[in-house]
GROMACS .gro file of C-alpha atoms in nm:
model
  451
    1MET     CA    1   1.427  -7.253  -1.938
    2ASP     CA    2   1.466  -6.910  -2.081
    3LEU     CA    3   1.463  -6.655  -1.809
    4LYS     CA    4   1.559  -6.336  -1.995
    5GLY     CA    5   1.325  -6.053  -1.892
    6LYS     CA    6   1.133  -6.282  -1.637
    7ASN     CA    7   1.049  -6.166  -1.290
    8VAL     CA    8   1.236  -6.401  -1.063
    9LEU     CA    9   1.202  -6.378  -0.689
   10LEU     CA   10   1.490  -6.534  -0.493
   11ILE     CA   11   1.396  -6.601  -0.123
   12GLY     CA   12   1.689  -6.649   0.110
   13LEU     CA   13   2.041  -6.521   0.083
   14ALA     CA   14   2.234  -6.816   0.191
   15LYS     CA   15   2.530  -6.969   0.010
   16THR     CA   16   2.318  -7.121  -0.260
   17GLY     CA   17   2.145  -6.782  -0.302
   18ILE     CA   18   2.454  -6.607  -0.387
   19SER     CA   19   2.542  -6.844  -0.666
   20THR     CA   20   2.181  -6.830  -0.781
   21ILE     CA   21   2.171  -6.445  -0.815
   22LYS     CA   22   2.488  -6.444  -1.011
   23LEU     CA   23   2.352  -6.698  -1.267
   24LEU     CA   24   2.020  -6.518  -1.278
   25ASP     CA   25   2.198  -6.197  -1.352
   26LYS     CA   26   2.385  -6.374  -1.620
   27LEU     CA   27   2.074  -6.497  -1.781
   28GLU     CA   28   1.927  -6.143  -1.777
   29ALA     CA   29   1.649  -6.206  -1.549
   30ASN     CA   30   1.473  -5.926  -1.330
   31ILE     CA   31   1.569  -6.043  -0.994
   32THR     CA   32   1.397  -5.944  -0.675
   33VAL     CA   33   1.592  -6.071  -0.353
   34ASN     CA   34   1.409  -6.130  -0.025
   35ASP     CA   35   1.570  -6.218   0.313
   36ILE     CA   36   1.410  -6.178   0.664
   37LYS     CA   37   1.753  -6.060   0.783
   38THR     CA   38   1.818  -5.690   0.774
   39GLU     CA   39   2.053  -5.508   0.538
   40GLU     CA   40   2.307  -5.468   0.827
   41LYS     CA   41   2.316  -5.833   0.913
   42LEU     CA   42   2.365  -5.912   0.536
   43ALA     CA   43   2.638  -5.656   0.491
   44ASP     CA   44   2.917  -5.912   0.389
   45ILE     CA   45   2.697  -6.091   0.140
   46LEU     CA   46   2.563  -5.769  -0.004
   47GLU     CA   47   2.927  -5.656  -0.068
   48GLU     CA   48   2.983  -5.985  -0.259
   49LEU     CA   49   2.671  -5.889  -0.490
   50LYS     CA   50   2.762  -5.526  -0.541
   51ASP     CA   51   2.832  -5.599  -0.912
   52ILE     CA   52   2.486  -5.737  -0.971
   53LYS     CA   53   2.313  -5.450  -1.143
   54ASN     CA   54   1.972  -5.610  -1.226
   55ALA     CA   55   1.850  -5.679  -0.874
   56THR     CA   56   1.625  -5.519  -0.613
   57TYR     CA   57   1.629  -5.599  -0.248
   58ILE     CA   58   1.362  -5.662   0.005
   59LEU     CA   59   1.531  -5.705   0.338
   60GLY     CA   60   1.403  -5.749   0.685
   61TYR     CA   61   1.049  -5.860   0.592
   62HIS     CA   62   0.860  -6.059   0.336
   63PRO     CA   63   0.697  -5.904   0.043
   64GLU     CA   64   0.309  -5.886   0.029
   65GLU     CA   65   0.269  -5.839  -0.354
   66VAL     CA   66   0.375  -6.130  -0.552
   67ASP     CA   67   0.129  -6.127  -0.845
   68HIS     CA   68   0.395  -6.000  -1.103
   69ILE     CA   69   0.640  -6.284  -1.025
   70ASP     CA   70   0.701  -6.555  -1.291
   71LEU     CA   71   0.916  -6.784  -1.099
   72ALA     CA   72   1.021  -6.809  -0.721
   73VAL     CA   73   1.352  -6.989  -0.608
   74VAL     CA   74   1.369  -7.063  -0.250
   75SER     CA   75   1.691  -7.132  -0.044
   76PRO     CA   76   1.692  -7.464   0.138
   77GLY     CA   77   1.674  -7.293   0.490
   78VAL     CA   78   1.341  -7.109   0.413
   79PRO     CA   79   1.039  -7.307   0.498
   80LEU     CA   80   0.773  -7.361   0.232
   81ASP     CA   81   0.470  -7.293   0.457
   82LEU     CA   82   0.541  -6.930   0.503
   83PRO     CA   83   0.219  -6.725   0.411
   84PHE     CA   84   0.367  -6.542   0.140
   85ILE     CA   85   0.504  -6.875  -0.016
   86LYS     CA   86   0.163  -7.025   0.006
   87LYS     CA   87   0.026  -6.721  -0.176
   88LEU     CA   88   0.274  -6.787  -0.454
   89TYR     CA   89   0.150  -7.155  -0.486
   90SER     CA   90  -0.215  -7.039  -0.468
   91ASN     CA   91  -0.138  -6.797  -0.759
   92ASN     CA   92   0.000  -7.093  -0.959
   93ILE     CA   93   0.348  -6.928  -0.956
   94LYS     CA   94   0.628  -7.198  -0.993
   95VAL     CA   95   0.826  -7.228  -0.675
   96ILE     CA   96   1.139  -7.430  -0.694
   97GLY     CA   97   1.478  -7.455  -0.497
   98GLU     CA   98   1.823  -7.419  -0.643
   99VAL     CA   99   1.869  -7.782  -0.722
  100GLU     CA  100   1.566  -7.789  -0.933
  101LEU     CA  101   1.673  -7.478  -1.118
  102ALA     CA  102   2.009  -7.608  -1.173
  103TYR     CA  103   1.853  -7.925  -1.313
  104GLU     CA  104   1.628  -7.742  -1.567
  105LEU     CA  105   1.915  -7.518  -1.680
  106SER     CA  106   2.189  -7.806  -1.718
  107ASN     CA  107   2.313  -7.945  -2.018
  108ASN     CA  108   2.202  -8.315  -1.948
  109PRO     CA  109   2.471  -8.433  -1.698
  110THR     CA  110   2.412  -8.762  -1.513
  111PHE     CA  111   2.302  -8.695  -1.167
  112ILE     CA  112   2.383  -8.935  -0.891
  113GLY     CA  113   2.160  -8.807  -0.594
  114ILE     CA  114   2.228  -8.915  -0.235
  115THR     CA  115   2.010  -8.867   0.071
  116GLY     CA  116   1.932  -9.002   0.422
  117THR     CA  117   1.936  -8.877   0.777
  118ASN     CA  118   2.300  -8.976   0.834
  119GLY     CA  119   2.594  -9.071   0.640
  120LYS     CA  120   2.529  -8.842   0.337
  121THR     CA  121   2.848  -8.654   0.331
  122THR     CA  122   3.075  -8.949   0.379
  123THR     CA  123   2.893  -9.138   0.104
  124THR     CA  124   2.875  -8.848  -0.148
  125SER     CA  125   3.246  -8.780  -0.091
  126LEU     CA  126   3.326  -9.160  -0.129
  127VAL     CA  127   3.128  -9.190  -0.456
  128GLY     CA  128   3.290  -8.875  -0.580
  129GLU     CA  129   3.633  -9.008  -0.515
  130ILE     CA  130   3.562  -9.346  -0.691
  131PHE     CA  131   3.434  -9.144  -0.998
  132LYS     CA  132   3.738  -8.924  -1.009
  133ALA     CA  133   3.959  -9.221  -0.967
  134ALA     CA  134   3.780  -9.352  -1.277
  135LYS     CA  135   3.879  -9.047  -1.469
  136ARG     CA  136   3.512  -8.934  -1.499
  137ASP     CA  137   3.426  -8.566  -1.525
  138THR     CA  138   3.299  -8.538  -1.181
  139TYR     CA  139   3.154  -8.267  -0.970
  140VAL     CA  140   3.076  -8.330  -0.604
  141VAL     CA  141   2.804  -8.081  -0.531
  142GLY     CA  142   2.487  -8.010  -0.318
  143ASN     CA  143   2.444  -8.007   0.046
  144ILE     CA  144   2.819  -8.097   0.076
  145GLY     CA  145   2.977  -7.777  -0.053
  146LYS     CA  146   2.966  -7.622  -0.394
  147PRO     CA  147   2.606  -7.545  -0.494
  148VAL     CA  148   2.465  -7.754  -0.794
  149ILE     CA  149   2.382  -7.411  -0.973
  150GLU     CA  150   2.765  -7.339  -1.012
  151THR     CA  151   2.793  -7.631  -1.259
  152VAL     CA  152   2.555  -7.487  -1.507
  153GLY     CA  153   2.731  -7.394  -1.827
  154ILE     CA  154   3.019  -7.608  -1.711
  155ALA     CA  155   2.904  -7.977  -1.678
  156ASP     CA  156   2.765  -8.141  -1.989
  157GLU     CA  157   2.624  -8.474  -2.107
  158ASN     CA  158   2.966  -8.631  -2.032
  159SER     CA  159   2.966  -8.510  -1.675
  160PHE     CA  160   2.854  -8.667  -1.340
  161LEU     CA  161   2.699  -8.479  -1.058
  162ILE     CA  162   2.740  -8.651  -0.734
  163THR     CA  163   2.484  -8.476  -0.534
  164GLU     CA  164   2.424  -8.464  -0.164
  165LEU     CA  165   2.053  -8.377  -0.116
  166SER     CA  166   1.885  -8.265   0.235
  167SER     CA  167   1.518  -8.285   0.287
  168PHE     CA  168   1.504  -7.915   0.267
  169GLN     CA  169   1.641  -7.931  -0.091
  170LEU     CA  170   1.425  -8.224  -0.198
  171GLU     CA  171   1.110  -8.043  -0.069
  172SER     CA  172   1.107  -7.824  -0.372
  173ILE     CA  173   1.177  -8.086  -0.653
  174VAL     CA  174   0.959  -8.072  -0.955
  175ASP     CA  175   1.111  -8.249  -1.239
  176PHE     CA  176   1.463  -8.340  -1.099
  177LYS     CA  177   1.551  -8.692  -1.211
  178PRO     CA  178   1.881  -8.861  -1.100
  179ARG     CA  179   2.014  -9.165  -1.289
  180VAL     CA  180   2.089  -9.325  -0.946
  181SER     CA  181   1.928  -9.222  -0.622
  182MET     CA  182   2.017  -9.338  -0.270
  183ILE     CA  183   1.837  -9.323   0.055
  184LEU     CA  184   2.085  -9.432   0.336
  185ASN     CA  185   1.864  -9.428   0.645
  186LEU     CA  186   1.580  -9.255   0.808
  187SER     CA  187   1.551  -9.133   1.171
  188PRO     CA  188   1.378  -8.833   1.328
  189ASP     CA  189   1.546  -8.519   1.230
  190HIS     CA  190   1.439  -8.150   1.146
  191LEU     CA  191   1.097  -8.213   1.290
  192ASN     CA  192   1.069  -7.847   1.389
  193ARG     CA  193   1.070  -7.778   1.011
  194HIS     CA  194   0.867  -8.096   0.879
  195HIS     CA  195   0.644  -8.128   1.188
  196THR     CA  196   0.593  -8.493   1.147
  197MET     CA  197   0.797  -8.805   1.051
  198GLU     CA  198   0.572  -8.883   0.765
  199ASN     CA  199   0.644  -8.539   0.612
  200TYR     CA  200   1.015  -8.582   0.661
  201ILE     CA  201   1.006  -8.912   0.492
  202MET     CA  202   0.788  -8.773   0.203
  203ALA     CA  203   1.043  -8.500   0.134
  204LYS     CA  204   1.326  -8.750   0.128
  205ALA     CA  205   1.119  -8.973  -0.106
  206ASN     CA  206   1.109  -8.691  -0.367
  207ILE     CA  207   1.456  -8.822  -0.468
  208PHE     CA  208   1.320  -9.092  -0.682
  209LYS     CA  209   0.975  -8.974  -0.753
  210ASN     CA  210   1.060  -8.878  -1.124
  211GLN     CA  211   1.284  -9.193  -1.192
  212ASP     CA  212   1.169  -9.454  -1.437
  213LYS     CA  213   1.273  -9.817  -1.527
  214ASN     CA  214   1.601  -9.698  -1.679
  215ASP     CA  215   1.713  -9.562  -1.344
  216PHE     CA  216   1.827  -9.706  -1.018
  217THR     CA  217   1.714  -9.645  -0.654
  218ILE     CA  218   1.943  -9.795  -0.385
  219LEU     CA  219   1.785  -9.840  -0.048
  220ASN     CA  220   1.901  -9.959   0.310
  221TYR     CA  221   1.737 -10.310   0.337
  222ASP     CA  222   1.803 -10.297   0.704
  223ASP     CA  223   1.622  -9.990   0.777
  224GLU     CA  224   1.248 -10.066   0.771
  225ALA     CA  225   1.134  -9.723   0.697
  226VAL     CA  226   1.367  -9.704   0.395
  227ARG     CA  227   1.276 -10.051   0.263
  228ALA     CA  228   0.912  -9.970   0.278
  229LEU     CA  229   0.971  -9.701   0.010
  230SER     CA  230   1.049  -9.962  -0.246
  231ASN     CA  231   0.678  -9.978  -0.296
  232LYS     CA  232   0.665  -9.630  -0.426
  233CYS     CA  233   0.969  -9.674  -0.675
  234ASN     CA  234   0.908  -9.676  -1.060
  235SER     CA  235   1.291  -9.749  -1.092
  236GLN     CA  236   1.507 -10.061  -1.053
  237VAL     CA  237   1.536 -10.102  -0.690
  238LEU     CA  238   1.873 -10.235  -0.537
  239TYR     CA  239   1.946 -10.285  -0.170
  240PHE     CA  240   2.245 -10.288   0.053
  241SER     CA  241   2.239 -10.486   0.374
  242ARG     CA  242   2.490 -10.582   0.654
  243LYS     CA  243   2.241 -10.803   0.838
  244HIS     CA  244   2.074 -10.998   0.548
  245GLN     CA  245   2.250 -11.212   0.297
  246GLY     CA  246   2.132 -11.256  -0.051
  247VAL     CA  247   1.964 -10.926  -0.105
  248ARG     CA  248   1.967 -10.809  -0.458
  249GLY     CA  249   2.242 -10.543  -0.453
  250VAL     CA  250   2.528 -10.562  -0.199
  251TYR     CA  251   2.545 -10.749   0.123
  252ALA     CA  252   2.810 -10.852   0.385
  253ASN     CA  253   2.817 -11.231   0.425
  254ASN     CA  254   2.884 -11.430   0.739
  255GLU     CA  255   3.273 -11.430   0.670
  256GLY     CA  256   3.256 -11.040   0.651
  257ASN     CA  257   3.301 -11.030   0.271
  258ILE     CA  258   3.135 -10.767   0.073
  259VAL     CA  259   2.924 -10.929  -0.196
  260ILE     CA  260   2.789 -10.765  -0.510
  261ASN     CA  261   2.477 -10.962  -0.607
  262ILE     CA  262   2.293 -10.842  -0.916
  263ASP     CA  263   2.350 -11.063  -1.227
  264LYS     CA  264   2.582 -11.291  -1.044
  265GLU     CA  265   2.763 -11.290  -0.696
  266ILE     CA  266   3.107 -11.106  -0.693
  267VAL     CA  267   3.318 -11.093  -0.378
  268LEU     CA  268   3.459 -10.744  -0.378
  269LEU     CA  269   3.667 -10.726  -0.067
  270HIS     CA  270   3.669 -10.811   0.305
  271GLU     CA  271   3.511 -10.549   0.546
  272ASP     CA  272   3.842 -10.537   0.742
  273GLU     CA  273   3.998 -10.386   0.435
  274LEU     CA  274   3.781 -10.076   0.443
  275SER     CA  275   3.965  -9.763   0.545
  276LEU     CA  276   3.654  -9.629   0.730
  277PRO     CA  277   3.567  -9.770   1.085
  278GLY     CA  278   3.229  -9.849   1.215
  279GLY     CA  279   2.910 -10.049   1.103
  280HIS     CA  280   2.763  -9.722   0.972
  281ASN     CA  281   3.063  -9.664   0.738
  282LEU     CA  282   3.031 -10.038   0.593
  283GLU     CA  283   2.675  -9.934   0.493
  284ASN     CA  284   2.794  -9.610   0.333
  285CYS     CA  285   3.067  -9.816   0.157
  286MET     CA  286   2.822 -10.055   0.034
  287ALA     CA  287   2.585  -9.794  -0.087
  288ALA     CA  288   2.886  -9.613  -0.275
  289THR     CA  289   2.972  -9.946  -0.425
  290LEU     CA  290   2.629 -10.002  -0.578
  291GLY     CA  291   2.604  -9.644  -0.717
  292ALA     CA  292   2.940  -9.683  -0.875
  293TYR     CA  293   2.895 -10.047  -0.998
  294VAL     CA  294   2.562  -9.961  -1.179
  295SER     CA  295   2.725  -9.665  -1.339
  296GLY     CA  296   2.985  -9.875  -1.504
  297ILE     CA  297   3.274  -9.799  -1.277
  298ASP     CA  298   3.548 -10.085  -1.283
  299LEU     CA  299   3.567 -10.304  -0.968
  300ASP     CA  300   3.934 -10.255  -0.927
  301VAL     CA  301   3.865  -9.881  -0.903
  302ILE     CA  302   3.583  -9.916  -0.642
  303ARG     CA  303   3.798 -10.171  -0.455
  304GLU     CA  304   4.120  -9.937  -0.432
  305VAL     CA  305   3.918  -9.631  -0.322
  306LEU     CA  306   3.735  -9.831  -0.050
  307LYS     CA  307   4.072  -9.931   0.091
  308THR     CA  308   4.220  -9.595   0.079
  309PHE     CA  309   3.948  -9.329   0.133
  310LYS     CA  310   4.007  -9.087   0.420
  311ALA     CA  311   3.718  -8.974   0.649
  312VAL     CA  312   3.581  -8.632   0.555
  313GLU     CA  313   3.632  -8.331   0.771
  314HIS     CA  314   3.399  -8.304   1.077
  315ARG     CA  315   3.289  -8.662   1.059
  316LEU     CA  316   3.476  -8.881   1.296
  317GLU     CA  317   3.783  -8.666   1.198
  318TYR     CA  318   4.084  -8.757   1.417
  319VAL     CA  319   4.243  -8.430   1.530
  320ARG     CA  320   4.529  -8.523   1.756
  321THR     CA  321   4.647  -8.722   2.064
  322VAL     CA  322   4.728  -8.538   2.377
  323ASN     CA  323   4.871  -8.708   2.690
  324GLY     CA  324   4.733  -9.041   2.556
  325VAL     CA  325   4.380  -8.900   2.500
  326MET     CA  326   4.244  -8.913   2.140
  327TYR     CA  327   4.048  -8.598   2.020
  328VAL     CA  328   3.790  -8.663   1.742
  329ASN     CA  329   3.585  -8.387   1.560
  330ASP     CA  330   3.234  -8.531   1.456
  331SER     CA  331   3.069  -8.189   1.442
  332LYS     CA  332   2.867  -8.333   1.142
  333GLY     CA  333   2.678  -8.530   1.417
  334THR     CA  334   2.373  -8.293   1.405
  335ASN     CA  335   2.121  -8.530   1.539
  336PRO     CA  336   2.091  -8.808   1.794
  337ASP     CA  337   2.109  -9.104   1.558
  338SER     CA  338   2.429  -8.965   1.413
  339THR     CA  339   2.582  -8.942   1.748
  340ILE     CA  340   2.466  -9.298   1.821
  341LYS     CA  341   2.679  -9.412   1.531
  342ALA     CA  342   2.977  -9.198   1.654
  343VAL     CA  343   2.977  -9.336   2.009
  344THR     CA  344   2.945  -9.689   1.900
  345SER     CA  345   3.242  -9.657   1.678
  346TYR     CA  346   3.480  -9.663   1.975
  347LYS     CA  347   3.532  -9.918   2.244
  348LYS     CA  348   3.732  -9.694   2.466
  349PRO     CA  349   3.584  -9.474   2.728
  350ILE     CA  350   3.452  -9.145   2.590
  351VAL     CA  351   3.413  -8.793   2.713
  352LEU     CA  352   3.116  -8.660   2.483
  353ILE     CA  353   3.080  -8.293   2.398
  354ALA     CA  354   2.721  -8.256   2.286
  355GLY     CA  355   2.447  -7.975   2.266
  356GLY     CA  356   2.349  -7.696   2.035
  357TYR     CA  357   2.052  -7.589   1.846
  358ASP     CA  358   1.719  -7.754   1.940
  359LYS     CA  359   1.560  -7.942   1.641
  360ASP     CA  360   1.278  -8.087   1.866
  361SER     CA  361   1.487  -8.414   1.905
  362THR     CA  362   1.465  -8.664   2.189
  363TYR     CA  363   1.770  -8.798   2.344
  364ASP     CA  364   1.646  -9.106   2.529
  365GLU     CA  365   1.774  -9.377   2.285
  366LEU     CA  366   2.110  -9.196   2.250
  367LEU     CA  367   2.183  -9.171   2.629
  368ASP     CA  368   2.068  -9.525   2.677
  369ILE     CA  369   2.326  -9.657   2.420
  370ALA     CA  370   2.595  -9.385   2.543
  371LYS     CA  371   2.565  -9.524   2.876
  372GLN     CA  372   2.781  -9.814   2.777
  373ASN     CA  373   3.105  -9.636   2.714
  374VAL     CA  374   3.048  -9.262   2.765
  375LYS     CA  375   3.194  -9.186   3.108
  376ALA     CA  376   3.113  -8.811   3.109
  377LEU     CA  377   2.904  -8.551   2.924
  378VAL     CA  378   3.014  -8.203   2.856
  379LEU     CA  379   2.717  -8.002   2.735
  380LEU     CA  380   2.684  -7.652   2.559
  381GLY     CA  381   2.436  -7.465   2.362
  382GLU     CA  382   2.041  -7.405   2.397
  383THR     CA  383   1.981  -7.790   2.451
  384ALA     CA  384   2.231  -7.849   2.740
  385PRO     CA  385   1.970  -7.832   3.001
  386LYS     CA  386   1.732  -8.066   2.799
  387ILE     CA  387   2.014  -8.321   2.761
  388GLU     CA  388   2.128  -8.293   3.118
  389ALA     CA  389   1.778  -8.371   3.241
  390CYS     CA  390   1.739  -8.665   3.021
  391ALA     CA  391   2.086  -8.785   3.115
  392LYS     CA  392   2.019  -8.771   3.495
  393THR     CA  393   1.724  -9.004   3.448
  394LYS     CA  394   1.953  -9.252   3.277
  395GLY     CA  395   2.196  -9.243   3.574
  396PHE     CA  396   2.486  -9.037   3.426
  397GLU     CA  397   2.681  -8.892   3.719
  398THR     CA  398   2.960  -8.679   3.564
  399ILE     CA  399   2.765  -8.389   3.362
  400LYS     CA  400   2.918  -8.052   3.307
  401ILE     CA  401   2.746  -7.766   3.137
  402VAL     CA  402   2.990  -7.501   2.982
  403ASN     CA  403   2.953  -7.168   2.809
  404ASN     CA  404   3.149  -7.223   2.482
  405MET     CA  405   3.374  -7.463   2.297
  406LYS     CA  406   3.698  -7.352   2.479
  407GLU     CA  407   3.546  -7.443   2.806
  408ALA     CA  408   3.419  -7.766   2.667
  409VAL     CA  409   3.756  -7.867   2.541
  410GLU     CA  410   3.944  -7.759   2.860
  411THR     CA  411   3.679  -7.940   3.080
  412SER     CA  412   3.697  -8.263   2.877
  413CYS     CA  413   4.078  -8.244   2.894
  414GLU     CA  414   4.033  -8.244   3.280
  415LEU     CA  415   3.793  -8.536   3.277
  416ALA     CA  416   3.967  -8.769   3.033
  417ASN     CA  417   4.237  -9.019   3.120
  418GLU     CA  418   4.506  -9.180   2.923
  419GLY     CA  419   4.336  -9.433   2.654
  420ASP     CA  420   4.010  -9.216   2.657
  421VAL     CA  421   3.843  -9.051   2.356
  422VAL     CA  422   3.727  -8.675   2.371
  423LEU     CA  423   3.442  -8.687   2.111
  424LEU     CA  424   3.262  -8.371   1.977
  425SER     CA  425   2.944  -8.522   1.832
  426PRO     CA  426   2.670  -8.270   1.942
  427ALA     CA  427   2.356  -8.452   1.839
  428CYS     CA  428   2.220  -8.103   1.746
  429ALA     CA  429   2.253  -7.845   1.481
  430SER     CA  430   2.493  -7.562   1.528
  431TRP     CA  431   2.274  -7.248   1.464
  432ASP     CA  432   2.245  -7.141   1.829
  433MET     CA  433   2.602  -7.064   1.848
  434TYR     CA  434   2.765  -7.098   1.498
  435THR     CA  435   2.671  -7.030   1.139
  436SER     CA  436   2.734  -7.386   1.044
  437PHE     CA  437   2.857  -7.734   1.160
  438GLU     CA  438   3.181  -7.665   0.969
  439VAL     CA  439   3.261  -7.348   1.180
  440ARG     CA  440   3.172  -7.547   1.501
  441GLY     CA  441   3.415  -7.832   1.404
  442ARG     CA  442   3.688  -7.574   1.326
  443ASP     CA  443   3.647  -7.405   1.668
  444PHE     CA  444   3.677  -7.747   1.834
  445LYS     CA  445   3.987  -7.833   1.644
  446ASP     CA  446   4.147  -7.492   1.706
  447ASN     CA  447   4.088  -7.535   2.079
  448VAL     CA  448   4.219  -7.885   2.071
  449ASN     CA  449   4.524  -7.768   1.902
  450ASN     CA  450   4.580  -7.504   2.155
  451LEU     CA  451   4.581  -7.754   2.446
   0.00000   0.00000   0.00000
């Protein structure tokens, strides 16, 4: 893709947008940058871009004239159904995201693509550690941290890009083709953006749409919505399962052994040897095992990393114990299903801190399950009244609504007894109060450490 002298419209000045602008400038494209935020609100970002000479900015509103545009690159947070983006499509102007742009500009690295509603970050980090331990030239990129675009010109045909992909990133896929794709699970999420569960699943399924018989798609056999996608795959489909023995891929047998079952059965290790707790992490480990195994990683390397891998920040991250109470940061729990996995990871009584930005989620299933061991709810953010109303119908008696994280931590401290767990697992996005779940998690940890 030669972009020299091309008119490129970049929509959205998020983290990926900054990296994309810098690369487009290096490629000598004529850049038009658009963001609905005003210049004042983007001051810090614009300061970072002050050395970009070949860019014009349309800020605070969307452009009306787009006929001169050759290519549009959309940041993940920008909905594709905005009127002016629809106009781009109707004018047959190519509209892609940063992941697709990076793929088209890359020097043929091997992509391992990982998506799903929950577990993406843990699985992506785990696969990355396995590849690094195997001494492969490895880049852990995508929704997890470093944008894929930053590897362009650095990664080559000997490199592996372990790529966490959100539904937002996958919506704008055109030719992106990973060697290995994974869909870990599917449950309602981001319905304020995708509107229907069917649309959400279709976006996730884009991860394998360009794969062929030489590629691998790894699916969760225990998740019916995920398993059903096998009919749409043109690649070699492998499964992971902790409930069904004998599936082609990886499964957990009745003795608790993790068994690789492709050409022959290989017992890898016992699930008690895994460093990560919980049934959901068993699934993450099995998916990671399959991705590494079909990529030719030695079994001894896979086994050792599974035994020693540390939980990623903001995902069931142990913070500290105060007066016999354990504090755990699960700020990455941004939807009800993720929080279900968090609360079922502990047998101790839990004081749950939840609430945040409303993604049109429902909380009935979460609160039905949480009733078993959540003794108190501490709620904050715009969804606090919604969760409170639902919790009252489930019989929860101890519910506290607070104004900020400092109050949430101090209130939880008052409610918790020795042997309890104070768990931040919001079941909501962070955008009503924080710029990201990482900032929210750090605020929680700071307040816990100040107790």
